[in-house]
Amino acid sequence: MPSDMSDNLFSKTNRDIARTYWIIVGVVIGSLTALNIIDRILVRSRLKAAANNSPHPTRVKNKIGQIWATATAVLREAALPSVHSFTNKNTLLAMFTPLPLGRSVVVFIYMAMVAIMLSINVYTSGYWYYEKIAYRAAWVSVTQIPFVLLISGRLSLFTLLTNIPGERINWLHRWVGRVILVSVLVHMALFWRGWDLSDFLQTELEIMPMVRYGFGGFGVLGWIMFTSIAPVRWYTYELFYLNHLASVGALLWCLYMHVPKSAIYNVWLGIAFVAFDRFLRAALFLYSNIHSSSTLTTKSSYSLHFGHTAEIDILDRKENLTRVVIKDVKMKWRAGQHIYLSIPSLRPFESHPFSISNTYEALPALGEEYKELGNAAATHNGSRDLHLLISSRAGFSKQLHRKCGPADNAPVVLKAFIEGPYGSPPAWNTFETVVLIATSTGVTFTLPILEEIASNPACVRRIHFHWTVRHVSDLKLLTKRLARLGNKARGKGVDVFINIAVTCGTMKTAKDGKFVVGSDDGDSFGASGSVASKGSEYLLLKTVEKDGTVDEITPVNGEPVATCCAAAAVP
């Protein structure tokens, strides 16, 4: 059990400081919760104005609204500036890339608050000088433990209140952990110094088990920090994640055995925050993966099913693009959300996040478009299927790609488990102008957004869709879907501008006068005729309307564009 040694030693001031810390944290979380509520009210107000056919549903109509909108815009712009000198994540220098200005200010304020907590009302002399500051550092350190665990979960109480998902606050989780390491180092160093001056260090280690647990906790915390640096996370994230969970458990045990009874509530509070997140995630996992035969499209005798059938095939071998279709999903999702996918037959103890590439409302049309691709695509039969387009890079995604046969073979069928959906995307249809920018397979994130807006534009009046791809073959996969969505949105009064840049291909005019877009391997798109010679010029393409519809994507002109174009909007 933890020692009572410091329960009555300098504890009143330290408890007051710990209480003040949580008051500040509570005020911040409460403010973010209030902002979340206000944002929801504004969304409803905009949608109501759009339903009433307001020409400008997003325009504020009173002074308070104008002040709020101006303050939001100014703060958002001020928070964005950042230094990009070390952003290549393949180098060790990437870990030294400064945070954007807004996040840097938050970290600076937090560190200043902790520094004040360490130094306020601390005696600068006397017999107990080192121990007074050491105990203060101990209280400051252990008080932060619940907070760093609170902001670490996917379904934490923080996320539920503020609507800020865990992946967007993870940067703060890492920085709070670093601040804790520094305050623990101060705690340990000052005690060490005091005991060394009193020639009492060896005795402390021999007669005080809590001291040994303290050193053990510091070692575990240092190990957590070392294994959490960016290069380690990038090299093997799965191993990092398992190590992180085990190390946090060991740290909490060391703290339980080290801290006095008056501070043990911090350990239990941290455990409660983790348990809350894990309980909700387990409930979501079971809800997403347990379903009865009545929810399936194949009406068999009533039975419960655990997991989902996943049909996996290859869309594009050149781009190593794999499609995974999760069959009969009963949950709903929104454009911009992601799930965690687990396939035990490939990797039993791993789950990986992937963006959902279709919207819940547009399943039938998507199934028909995949059917037209000519390879073994899963067809839509009235089921609620969830689609993932995964770029094969390394690890799980590479193994998933290798599991498939040739592109013209039937899909590989495996059992899969999903967790989610996660993410808190904004209401995409509450803005008058929406700009969507993607490169390569990043279009699997932006295309569902376009699809969701096309289904219910509400406030949206203009959409600019920019997509940069390397090869012409990439266009085949999603062109029909893009054309359909452009027509659908235009039919509802939305101006749609689609710009596509092909960075590895050539273009020339064919014999019949049509444009031909060619690639280095002889593939072509957009027209019949001879394929242009090999090359690596940048091409700019646009949608072409015929009789009010957009049925193809063709080059803007017959000559290769010499440099990559950040193209202006082309109707």
Coordinates of C-alpha atoms in Angstrom, one line a residue, residues 309-317 319-327 354-358 370 375-378 385-392 397-407 410-414 441 444 477:
T309 CA -18.0 -10.8 -44.5
A310 CA -15.3 -8.7 -46.2
E311 CA -14.9 -9.0 -50.0
I312 CA -11.4 -7.9 -51.0
D313 CA -10.2 -7.3 -54.5
I314 CA -7.7 -5.1 -56.4
L315 CA -8.9 -2.0 -58.3
D316 CA -5.5 -0.9 -59.6
R317 CA -2.3 -2.9 -59.5
E319 CA -1.3 2.2 -57.7
N320 CA -1.5 -0.9 -55.4
L321 CA -5.1 0.1 -54.7
T322 CA -7.2 -2.5 -52.8
R323 CA -10.9 -2.3 -52.2
V324 CA -12.5 -3.8 -49.2
V325 CA -16.3 -4.1 -49.0
I326 CA -17.7 -4.8 -45.6
K327 CA -21.1 -6.5 -46.1
F354 CA -9.2 3.6 -42.8
S355 CA -11.4 6.4 -44.2
I356 CA -14.8 5.3 -45.4
S357 CA -15.0 5.8 -49.1
N358 CA -18.8 5.8 -49.6
Y370 CA -18.2 -0.5 -59.3
N375 CA -13.1 -6.3 -62.9
A376 CA -14.5 -8.4 -60.0
A377 CA -16.3 -5.7 -58.1
A378 CA -18.9 -6.4 -55.5
D385 CA -22.2 -2.2 -47.4
L386 CA -19.2 -0.1 -46.3
H387 CA -16.5 0.5 -48.8
L388 CA -12.8 1.1 -48.1
L389 CA -10.2 2.0 -50.8
I390 CA -6.8 1.2 -49.3
S391 CA -3.4 2.1 -50.8
S392 CA -0.9 -0.7 -50.2
S397 CA -2.2 -2.9 -46.1
K398 CA 0.6 -4.6 -48.1
Q399 CA -0.4 -8.0 -46.7
L400 CA -4.0 -7.3 -47.6
H401 CA -3.1 -6.4 -51.1
R402 CA -1.0 -9.6 -51.6
K403 CA -3.9 -11.7 -50.4
C404 CA -5.8 -10.8 -53.5
G405 CA -5.4 -12.6 -56.8
P406 CA -5.3 -11.0 -60.3
A407 CA -7.5 -8.0 -60.8
A410 CA -13.3 -13.1 -57.9
P411 CA -12.9 -11.2 -54.7
V412 CA -11.2 -12.9 -51.7
V413 CA -13.7 -13.4 -48.9
L414 CA -12.5 -13.1 -45.3
T441 CA -6.0 7.9 -53.0
T444 CA -11.4 8.4 -50.9
L477 CA -11.9 4.2 -61.1

